[in-house]
């Protein structure tokens, strides 16, 4: 069974520090990788997508992909209290599979 | 921006009722999806559709059906609501076509359904 694994957290990070969120996946044929942010009581919002090995930066967010290790990560620089949310990793081959998410708490 | 609109934010229904959850997207997307999200279980795919009149079962289709009479509208139907269907229901659409997975999903705001 294809799986996407994330540490459920909570991950507590001081304001202004770098938050590092990790995800592993089981399907070596996966082609597309996504990070979603979900605030409590709200729906998931796509914040990053990455398709090839390496880093992809967008503002304070950097997605990292290592297909050989089947590992995806999301770095959030200069963490803000508004970054406190659950972050869902999603991995796609013929369909998108979501991880259960990591709760991130930014400490003011 | 793509907008995915779910008709109700909160809904309370009685056991045995037939329940309709409506979802409309305004960007001419072909692919649409219905998920439910429960604490500890994450997002689980109920049904999806790659085109009008087309539907495919997801991972947990039992007790549900769907309708897609128009491209922009994808409805989830609970044939006879039960308490174990109390959940957050999320509709999503994607720019991808068919089994293409290059694009992520845009989610609606969700419907929190309580079956009593």
Coordinates of N, CA and C in Angstrom, one line a residue:
Chain A
X1 N 0.8 -1.2 0.0 CA 0.0 0.0 0.0 C 0.9 1.3 0.0
X2 N 0.5 2.2 -0.9 CA 1.3 3.4 -1.0 C 1.0 4.3 0.2
X3 N 2.1 4.8 0.9 CA 2.0 5.5 2.1 C 2.8 6.8 2.0
X4 N 2.3 7.8 2.8 CA 3.0 9.0 3.0 C 3.0 9.2 4.5
X5 N 4.2 9.3 5.1 CA 4.4 9.4 6.5 C 4.9 10.7 7.0
X6 N 4.3 11.2 8.0 CA 4.7 12.5 8.6 C 4.6 12.3 10.1
X7 N 5.5 13.0 10.8 CA 5.4 13.0 12.3 C 4.2 13.9 12.6
X8 N 3.4 13.5 13.5 CA 2.2 14.2 13.8 C 2.4 15.5 14.6
X9 N 3.6 15.5 15.3 CA 3.8 16.7 16.1 C 3.1 16.7 17.5
X10 N 2.9 17.8 18.1 CA 3.2 19.1 17.6 C 4.7 19.4 17.6
X11 N 5.1 20.2 16.6 CA 6.5 20.7 16.5 C 6.4 22.2 16.9
X12 N 7.2 22.4 18.0 CA 7.2 23.8 18.5 C 8.5 24.5 18.1
X13 N 8.3 25.7 17.5 CA 9.5 26.4 17.0 C 9.4 27.9 17.5
X14 N 10.5 28.5 18.0 CA 10.4 29.9 18.4 C 10.2 30.8 17.2
X15 N 9.5 31.9 17.5 CA 9.3 32.9 16.4 C 10.6 33.4 15.9
X16 N 10.7 33.4 14.6 CA 11.9 33.9 13.9 C 12.9 32.8 13.6
X17 N 12.7 31.6 14.1 CA 13.6 30.5 13.8 C 13.1 29.8 12.5
X18 N 13.9 28.8 12.1 CA 13.5 28.0 10.9 C 12.7 26.7 11.4
X19 N 11.6 26.5 10.8 CA 10.8 25.3 11.0 C 11.1 24.3 9.9
X20 N 11.3 23.1 10.3 CA 11.7 22.1 9.3 C 10.6 20.9 9.5
X21 N 9.9 20.7 8.4 CA 8.9 19.7 8.3 C 9.3 18.6 7.4
X22 N 9.1 17.3 7.8 CA 9.6 16.2 6.9 C 8.5 15.2 6.6
X23 N 8.8 14.5 5.5 CA 7.8 13.6 4.9 C 8.5 12.5 4.2
X24 N 8.2 11.3 4.4 CA 8.7 10.2 3.6 C 7.6 9.5 2.9
X25 N 7.9 8.9 1.7 CA 6.8 8.2 0.9 C 7.3 6.9 0.5
X26 N 6.4 6.0 0.1 CA 6.8 4.6 -0.2 C 6.9 4.3 -1.7
X27 N 6.1 5.1 -2.5 CA 6.0 4.8 -3.9 C 7.2 5.4 -4.7
X28 N 8.1 4.6 -5.2 CA 9.3 5.1 -5.9 C 8.9 5.8 -7.2
X29 N 7.7 5.5 -7.7 CA 7.2 6.0 -9.0 C 6.6 7.4 -8.9
X30 N 6.6 8.0 -7.7 CA 5.9 9.2 -7.5 C 6.6 10.3 -8.3
X31 N 5.8 11.2 -8.8 CA 6.3 12.2 -9.8 C 6.1 13.7 -9.3
X32 N 5.1 13.9 -8.5 CA 4.7 15.2 -8.1 C 4.6 15.3 -6.6
X33 N 5.0 16.4 -6.0 CA 5.0 16.5 -4.5 C 4.5 17.8 -4.1
X34 N 3.7 17.8 -3.1 CA 3.0 19.1 -2.7 C 3.0 19.2 -1.2
X35 N 3.0 20.5 -0.8 CA 2.8 20.8 0.7 C 1.5 21.7 0.8
X36 N 0.7 21.3 1.7 CA -0.6 22.1 2.0 C -0.5 22.6 3.4
X37 N -1.0 23.7 3.7 CA -1.2 24.3 5.0 C -2.7 24.3 5.3
X38 N -3.0 23.8 6.6 CA -4.4 23.8 7.0 C -4.5 24.4 8.4
X39 N -5.2 25.5 8.5 CA -5.4 26.1 9.7 C -6.6 25.4 10.4
X40 N -6.7 25.4 11.7 CA -7.7 24.7 12.4 C -9.1 25.1 12.0
X41 N -9.9 24.1 11.6 CA -11.3 24.4 11.2 C -11.4 24.9 9.7
X42 N -10.3 25.0 9.0 CA -10.3 25.4 7.7 C -9.9 24.3 6.7
X43 N -10.0 24.6 5.4 CA -9.6 23.5 4.4 C -8.1 23.7 4.1
X44 N -7.5 22.6 3.5 CA -6.1 22.7 3.1 C -5.9 23.7 2.0
X45 N -4.7 24.4 2.0 CA -4.4 25.4 1.0 C -3.0 25.0 0.4
X46 N -2.9 24.9 -0.9 CA -1.7 24.5 -1.5 C -0.7 25.6 -1.4
X47 N 0.5 25.3 -0.8 CA 1.5 26.4 -0.7 C 2.8 26.1 -1.5
X48 N 3.1 24.8 -1.8 CA 4.3 24.5 -2.5 C 4.1 23.3 -3.3
X49 N 4.7 23.2 -4.5 CA 4.8 22.0 -5.3 C 6.2 21.9 -5.8
X50 N 6.6 20.6 -5.9 CA 8.0 20.4 -6.4 C 8.0 19.1 -7.2
X51 N 8.8 19.0 -8.3 CA 8.7 17.9 -9.2 C 10.0 17.3 -9.4
X52 N 11.2 18.0 -9.1 CA 12.5 17.4 -9.4 C 13.4 17.5 -8.2
X53 N 14.4 16.7 -8.1 CA 15.3 16.7 -7.0 C 15.9 18.1 -6.8
X54 N 16.1 18.4 -5.5 CA 16.7 19.7 -5.2 C 15.8 20.6 -4.4
X55 N 16.1 21.8 -4.4 CA 15.3 22.8 -3.6 C 14.5 23.7 -4.5
X56 N 13.3 24.1 -4.0 CA 12.5 25.1 -4.6 C 12.1 26.1 -3.6
X57 N 12.4 27.4 -3.9 CA 12.1 28.5 -2.9 C 11.0 29.3 -3.4
X58 N 10.2 29.7 -2.4 CA 9.1 30.7 -2.7 C 8.9 31.5 -1.4
X59 N 9.5 32.7 -1.4 CA 9.4 33.6 -0.2 C 10.1 32.9 0.9
X60 N 9.4 32.8 2.1 CA 10.0 32.2 3.2 C 10.0 30.7 3.2
X61 N 9.4 30.1 2.2 CA 9.2 28.7 2.1 C 10.2 28.0 1.1
X62 N 10.8 26.9 1.5 CA 11.7 26.1 0.7 C 11.2 24.7 0.7
X63 N 10.9 24.1 -0.4 CA 10.6 22.7 -0.5 C 11.9 22.0 -1.0
X64 N 12.1 20.8 -0.4 CA 13.3 20.0 -0.8 C 12.8 18.6 -1.1
X65 N 13.4 18.1 -2.2 CA 13.0 16.8 -2.6 C 14.3 15.9 -2.9
X66 N 14.3 14.7 -2.3 CA 15.3 13.7 -2.6 C 14.6 12.4 -2.9
X67 N 14.5 12.2 -4.2 CA 13.8 11.0 -4.7 C 14.6 9.7 -4.3
X68 N 15.9 9.7 -4.3 CA 16.6 8.5 -4.0 C 16.3 8.1 -2.5
X69 N 16.2 9.0 -1.7 CA 15.8 8.7 -0.3 C 14.3 8.7 0.0
X70 N 13.5 9.1 -1.0 CA 12.1 9.1 -0.9 C 11.7 10.1 0.2
X71 N 12.2 11.3 0.2 CA 12.1 12.2 1.3 C 11.8 13.6 0.7
X72 N 10.8 14.2 1.4 CA 10.4 15.6 1.0 C 10.4 16.4 2.3
X73 N 10.8 17.6 2.2 CA 10.8 18.5 3.4 C 10.3 19.9 3.0
X74 N 9.9 20.6 4.0 CA 9.5 22.0 3.9 C 10.2 22.8 5.0
X75 N 10.9 23.8 4.6 CA 11.5 24.7 5.5 C 10.8 26.0 5.5
X76 N 10.5 26.5 6.7 CA 9.9 27.8 6.8 C 10.9 28.7 7.6
X77 N 11.4 29.7 6.9 CA 12.3 30.7 7.5 C 11.6 31.8 8.2
X78 N 12.3 32.4 9.2 CA 11.7 33.5 9.9 C 10.2 33.2 10.3
X79 N 10.1 32.1 11.0 CA 8.7 31.6 11.4 C 7.9 32.7 12.1
X80 N 6.7 32.8 11.8 CA 5.8 33.7 12.4 C 4.6 33.0 13.1
X81 N 4.0 33.6 14.1 CA 2.8 32.9 14.7 C 1.8 32.5 13.7
X82 N 1.6 33.3 12.6 CA 0.6 33.0 11.6 C 1.0 31.7 10.8
X83 N 2.2 31.2 11.0 CA 2.5 29.9 10.4 C 2.0 28.7 11.2
X84 N 1.5 28.9 12.4 CA 1.0 27.9 13.2 C -0.2 27.2 12.5
X85 N 0.0 26.0 12.2 CA -1.1 25.3 11.4 C -0.6 23.8 11.3
X86 N -1.5 23.0 10.6 CA -1.1 21.7 10.3 C -0.6 21.6 8.8
X87 N 0.5 21.0 8.6 CA 1.1 21.0 7.2 C 1.0 19.5 6.7
X88 N 0.3 19.4 5.5 CA 0.1 18.1 4.9 C 1.0 18.0 3.7
X89 N 1.7 16.8 3.7 CA 2.5 16.5 2.6 C 1.7 15.6 1.7
X90 N 1.8 15.8 0.4 CA 1.0 15.0 -0.6 C 1.9 14.6 -1.7
X91 N 1.8 13.3 -2.1 CA 2.7 12.7 -3.1 C 1.8 12.1 -4.2
X92 N 2.2 12.2 -5.4 CA 1.4 11.8 -6.5 C 2.1 10.9 -7.5
X93 N 1.5 9.8 -7.9 CA 1.9 9.0 -9.0 C 0.7 9.0 -10.0
X94 N -0.1 8.0 -9.9 CA -1.3 8.0 -10.6 C -2.5 8.7 -9.9
X95 N -2.3 8.9 -8.6 CA -3.2 9.7 -7.8 C -2.5 10.3 -6.7
X96 N -3.1 11.3 -6.1 CA -2.5 12.0 -5.0 C -2.8 11.4 -3.6
X97 N -1.8 11.1 -2.8 CA -1.9 10.5 -1.5 C -1.4 11.5 -0.5
X98 N -2.3 11.8 0.5 CA -1.9 12.8 1.5 C -1.4 12.1 2.8
X99 N -0.4 12.7 3.4 CA 0.0 12.3 4.7 C -1.0 12.9 5.7
X100 N -0.9 12.5 7.0 CA -1.9 12.9 8.0 C -1.5 14.3 8.6
X101 N -0.4 14.8 8.3 CA 0.0 16.1 8.7 C 0.8 16.2 9.9
X102 N 1.5 17.3 10.0 CA 2.3 17.7 11.1 C 1.8 19.0 11.7
X103 N 1.5 19.0 13.0 CA 1.0 20.3 13.6 C 2.3 21.1 14.0
X104 N 2.3 22.3 13.5 CA 3.4 23.2 13.8 C 2.8 24.3 14.7
X105 N 3.6 24.6 15.8 CA 3.2 25.7 16.7 C 4.4 26.6 16.8
X106 N 4.2 27.9 16.4 CA 5.3 28.9 16.5 C 5.1 29.6 17.8
X107 N 6.1 29.6 18.6 CA 6.0 30.2 20.0 C 6.4 31.7 19.9
X108 N 5.5 32.6 20.3 CA 5.8 34.0 20.2 C 7.0 34.4 21.2
Chain B
X1 N -8.2 33.6 -9.1 CA -8.0 32.3 -8.4 C -9.2 31.4 -8.6
X2 N -8.9 30.1 -8.6 CA -9.9 29.1 -8.7 C -10.8 29.2 -7.4
X3 N -12.1 29.2 -7.6 CA -12.9 29.1 -6.4 C -13.7 27.9 -6.4
X4 N -13.7 27.2 -5.3 CA -14.5 26.0 -5.1 C -15.4 26.3 -4.0
X5 N -16.7 26.2 -4.3 CA -17.7 26.6 -3.3 C -18.5 25.4 -2.9
X6 N -18.6 25.2 -1.5 CA -19.4 24.2 -1.0 C -20.6 24.9 -0.4
X7 N -21.8 24.3 -0.6 CA -23.0 25.0 -0.3 C -23.3 25.3 1.1
X8 N -22.8 24.4 2.0 CA -23.1 24.6 3.4 C -21.8 24.5 4.2
X9 N -21.7 25.3 5.2 CA -20.5 25.2 6.1 C -20.7 24.2 7.2
X10 N -21.9 24.3 7.8 CA -22.3 23.4 8.8 C -23.7 22.8 8.5
X11 N -23.8 21.5 8.8 CA -25.1 20.8 8.5 C -25.3 19.8 9.6
X12 N -26.6 19.7 10.1 CA -27.0 18.7 11.0 C -28.1 17.9 10.4
X13 N -28.0 16.6 10.4 CA -29.0 15.8 9.8 C -29.3 14.6 10.7
X14 N -30.5 14.0 10.5 CA -30.9 12.9 11.3 C -30.5 11.6 10.7
X15 N -30.3 10.6 11.5 CA -30.0 9.2 11.0 C -31.0 8.8 10.0
X16 N -30.6 8.2 8.9 CA -31.5 7.7 7.9 C -31.9 8.7 6.8
X17 N -31.6 10.0 7.0 CA -31.9 11.0 6.0 C -31.0 10.9 4.8
X18 N -31.5 11.3 3.7 CA -30.7 11.4 2.5 C -30.1 12.8 2.5
X19 N -28.8 12.9 2.3 CA -28.1 14.1 2.4 C -27.4 14.5 1.1
X20 N -27.5 15.7 0.7 CA -26.8 16.2 -0.5 C -25.8 17.2 -0.1
X21 N -24.6 17.0 -0.5 CA -23.5 18.0 -0.4 C -23.1 18.5 -1.7
X22 N -23.3 19.8 -1.9 CA -23.0 20.4 -3.3 C -21.7 21.1 -3.3
X23 N -21.1 21.0 -4.5 CA -19.8 21.6 -4.7 C -19.7 22.2 -6.1
X24 N -19.3 23.4 -6.2 CA -19.3 24.1 -7.5 C -17.9 24.8 -7.7
X25 N -17.3 24.6 -8.8 CA -16.0 25.3 -9.1 C -16.2 26.1 -10.4
X26 N -15.4 27.2 -10.4 CA -15.7 28.2 -11.4 C -14.6 28.4 -12.4
X27 N -13.7 27.3 -12.5 CA -12.5 27.5 -13.4 C -12.5 26.4 -14.5
X28 N -13.6 25.8 -14.8 CA -13.7 24.9 -15.9 C -12.7 23.7 -15.7
X29 N -12.5 23.3 -14.5 CA -11.7 22.1 -14.2 C -12.4 20.9 -14.5
X30 N -11.7 19.9 -15.1 CA -12.3 18.6 -15.4 C -12.3 17.7 -14.2
X31 N -11.3 17.7 -13.4 CA -11.2 16.8 -12.3 C -11.7 17.4 -11.0
X32 N -12.6 16.6 -10.4 CA -13.1 17.0 -9.1 C -13.2 15.8 -8.1
X33 N -13.1 16.1 -6.8 CA -12.9 15.0 -5.8 C -13.7 15.4 -4.6
X34 N -14.1 14.3 -3.9 CA -14.7 14.4 -2.6 C -13.9 13.6 -1.6
X35 N -13.5 14.3 -0.5 CA -12.8 13.7 0.6 C -13.6 13.9 1.9
X36 N -13.3 13.0 2.9 CA -13.7 13.3 4.2 C -12.4 13.3 5.1
X37 N -12.5 14.2 6.1 CA -11.3 14.3 7.0 C -11.7 14.1 8.4
X38 N -11.1 13.2 9.1 CA -11.4 12.9 10.5 C -10.1 12.9 11.3
X39 N -10.1 13.3 12.5 CA -8.9 13.4 13.4 C -8.2 12.0 13.4
X40 N -6.9 12.0 13.2 CA -6.2 10.8 13.3 C -6.2 9.9 12.0
X41 N -7.2 10.2 11.1 CA -7.3 9.4 9.9 C -6.9 10.2 8.7
X42 N -6.8 11.5 8.8 CA -6.4 12.3 7.7 C -7.5 12.4 6.6
X43 N -7.0 12.7 5.4 CA -7.9 12.9 4.3 C -8.2 11.5 3.6
X44 N -9.4 11.2 3.4 CA -9.7 9.9 2.7 C -10.6 10.2 1.5
X45 N -10.2 9.6 0.4 CA -10.9 9.9 -0.8 C -12.2 9.0 -0.9
X46 N -13.3 9.7 -1.2 CA -14.6 9.0 -1.3 C -14.9 8.7 -2.7
X47 N -15.0 9.7 -3.6 CA -15.2 9.5 -5.0 C -14.5 10.6 -5.7
X48 N -14.3 10.4 -7.0 CA -13.7 11.4 -7.9 C -14.3 11.3 -9.3
X49 N -14.1 12.4 -10.1 CA -14.6 12.4 -11.4 C -13.7 13.2 -12.3
X50 N -13.4 12.6 -13.5 CA -12.5 13.2 -14.4 C -13.3 13.9 -15.6
X51 N -14.6 13.8 -15.5 CA -15.4 14.4 -16.6 C -16.9 14.3 -16.3
X52 N -17.6 15.1 -17.0 CA -19.1 15.1 -16.8 C -19.6 13.7 -17.0
X53 N -20.5 13.3 -16.2 CA -21.2 11.9 -16.2 C -20.2 10.8 -15.8
X54 N -19.0 11.1 -15.5 CA -18.0 10.1 -15.1 C -17.8 10.1 -13.6
X55 N -17.6 9.0 -13.0 CA -17.3 8.9 -11.6 C -16.5 7.7 -11.3
X56 N -15.6 7.7 -10.4 CA -14.9 6.6 -9.9 C -14.9 6.5 -8.4
X57 N -14.9 5.3 -7.9 CA -14.8 5.1 -6.5 C -13.4 5.4 -6.0
X58 N -13.4 6.0 -4.8 CA -12.1 6.3 -4.1 C -11.9 5.1 -3.1
X59 N -11.3 5.5 -2.0 CA -10.9 4.5 -1.0 C -12.0 4.1 -0.1
X60 N -13.0 5.0 0.1 CA -14.1 4.7 1.1 C -15.4 5.0 0.5
X61 N -15.9 4.4 -0.6 CA -17.1 4.8 -1.2 C -18.4 4.3 -0.6
X62 N -18.3 3.4 0.3 CA -19.5 2.7 0.9 C -20.4 3.7 1.6
X63 N -21.6 3.7 1.3 CA -22.6 4.6 1.9 C -22.8 6.0 1.2
X64 N -22.0 6.1 0.1 CA -22.0 7.4 -0.6 C -22.2 7.1 -2.1
X65 N -22.8 8.1 -2.7 CA -22.8 8.2 -4.2 C -22.5 9.6 -4.6
X66 N -22.3 9.8 -5.9 CA -22.0 11.1 -6.5 C -22.8 11.3 -7.7
X67 N -22.9 12.6 -8.1 CA -23.5 13.0 -9.3 C -22.7 14.1 -9.9
X68 N -22.5 14.0 -11.3 CA -21.8 15.1 -12.0 C -22.6 15.3 -13.3
X69 N -23.6 16.1 -13.3 CA -24.4 16.3 -14.4 C -23.8 17.5 -15.3
X70 N -23.2 18.4 -14.6 CA -22.5 19.5 -15.3 C -21.0 19.6 -14.8
X71 N -20.2 20.1 -15.7 CA -18.8 20.1 -15.4 C -18.4 20.8 -14.1
X72 N -19.1 21.9 -13.8 CA -18.7 22.7 -12.7 C -19.3 22.2 -11.4
X73 N -20.2 21.2 -11.4 CA -20.9 20.8 -10.2 C -20.7 19.3 -9.9
X74 N -20.2 19.0 -8.7 CA -20.0 17.6 -8.3 C -20.7 17.5 -6.9
X75 N -21.7 16.6 -6.9 CA -22.5 16.5 -5.7 C -22.2 15.1 -5.0
X76 N -22.1 15.2 -3.7 CA -21.9 14.0 -2.9 C -23.3 13.7 -2.2
X77 N -23.7 12.4 -2.2 CA -25.0 12.0 -1.7 C -24.7 10.9 -0.6
X78 N -25.3 11.2 0.5 CA -25.3 10.1 1.6 C -26.7 9.5 1.5
X79 N -26.8 8.3 1.0 CA -28.0 7.7 0.7 C -28.9 7.5 2.0
X80 N -28.3 7.2 3.1 CA -29.0 7.0 4.3 C -28.0 7.3 5.4
X81 N -28.1 8.6 5.9 CA -27.0 9.1 6.8 C -26.9 8.2 8.1
X82 N -25.7 8.0 8.5 CA -25.5 7.3 9.7 C -24.5 8.1 10.6
X83 N -24.5 7.8 11.9 CA -23.7 8.6 12.8 C -22.2 8.5 12.5
X84 N -21.8 7.4 11.9 CA -20.3 7.3 11.5 C -20.0 8.1 10.3
X85 N -20.9 8.7 9.7 CA -20.6 9.6 8.6 C -20.5 11.1 9.1
X86 N -20.6 11.3 10.4 CA -20.3 12.6 10.9 C -18.8 12.9 10.7
X87 N -18.5 14.0 10.0 CA -17.2 14.3 9.5 C -17.1 15.7 8.9
X88 N -15.9 16.1 8.5 CA -15.7 17.2 7.7 C -15.6 16.7 6.3
X89 N -16.4 17.3 5.4 CA -16.3 16.8 4.0 C -15.7 17.9 3.1
X90 N -14.8 17.6 2.3 CA -14.0 18.5 1.5 C -14.1 18.2 0.1
X91 N -14.5 19.1 -0.7 CA -14.5 19.0 -2.2 C -13.3 19.7 -2.7
X92 N -12.7 19.1 -3.8 CA -11.5 19.7 -4.4 C -11.6 19.6 -5.9
X93 N -11.0 20.5 -6.6 CA -10.9 20.4 -8.1 C -9.4 20.6 -8.5
X94 N -9.1 20.2 -9.7 CA -7.7 20.3 -10.1 C -7.6 20.7 -11.6
X95 N -6.6 21.4 -11.9 CA -6.4 21.8 -13.3 C -5.9 20.6 -14.1
X96 N -5.4 19.6 -13.5 CA -5.0 18.4 -14.1 C -6.2 17.7 -14.9
X97 N -5.9 17.0 -15.9 CA -7.0 16.3 -16.6 C -6.7 14.8 -16.5
X98 N -7.8 14.0 -16.4 CA -7.6 12.6 -16.3 C -6.7 12.2 -15.2
X99 N -5.8 11.3 -15.4 CA -4.9 10.8 -14.4 C -3.6 11.6 -14.2
X100 N -3.6 12.7 -14.9 CA -2.4 13.6 -14.8 C -2.3 14.1 -13.3
X101 N -1.2 14.2 -12.8 CA -1.0 14.6 -11.4 C 0.0 15.7 -11.2
X102 N 0.1 16.5 -12.3 CA 1.1 17.6 -12.2 C 0.7 18.8 -11.4
X103 N -0.6 18.8 -11.1 CA -1.2 20.0 -10.4 C -1.8 19.5 -9.1
X104 N -1.7 20.4 -8.1 CA -2.3 20.1 -6.9 C -3.8 20.4 -6.9
X105 N -4.4 20.3 -5.8 CA -5.9 20.5 -5.7 C -6.2 21.9 -5.1
X106 N -7.3 22.4 -5.5 CA -7.9 23.6 -4.7 C -9.1 23.0 -4.0
X107 N -9.1 23.3 -2.7 CA -10.2 22.7 -1.9 C -11.2 23.8 -1.6
X108 N -12.5 23.3 -1.5 CA -13.5 24.2 -1.0 C -13.4 24.4 0.5
X109 N -14.2 25.2 1.1 CA -14.1 25.6 2.5 C -14.6 24.4 3.5
X110 N -15.2 23.4 2.9 CA -15.6 22.3 3.7 C -17.0 22.4 4.3
X111 N -17.6 21.2 4.5 CA -18.9 21.1 5.2 C -18.7 20.2 6.4
X112 N -19.0 20.8 7.5 CA -18.9 19.9 8.7 C -20.3 19.3 9.0
X113 N -20.4 18.1 8.7 CA -21.7 17.4 8.8 C -21.8 16.6 10.1
X114 N -22.9 16.8 10.8 CA -23.1 16.1 12.1 C -24.4 15.3 11.8
X115 N -24.3 14.0 12.1 CA -25.5 13.1 11.9 C -25.9 12.7 13.3
X116 N -27.1 13.0 13.7 CA -27.6 12.7 15.1 C -28.7 11.6 15.1

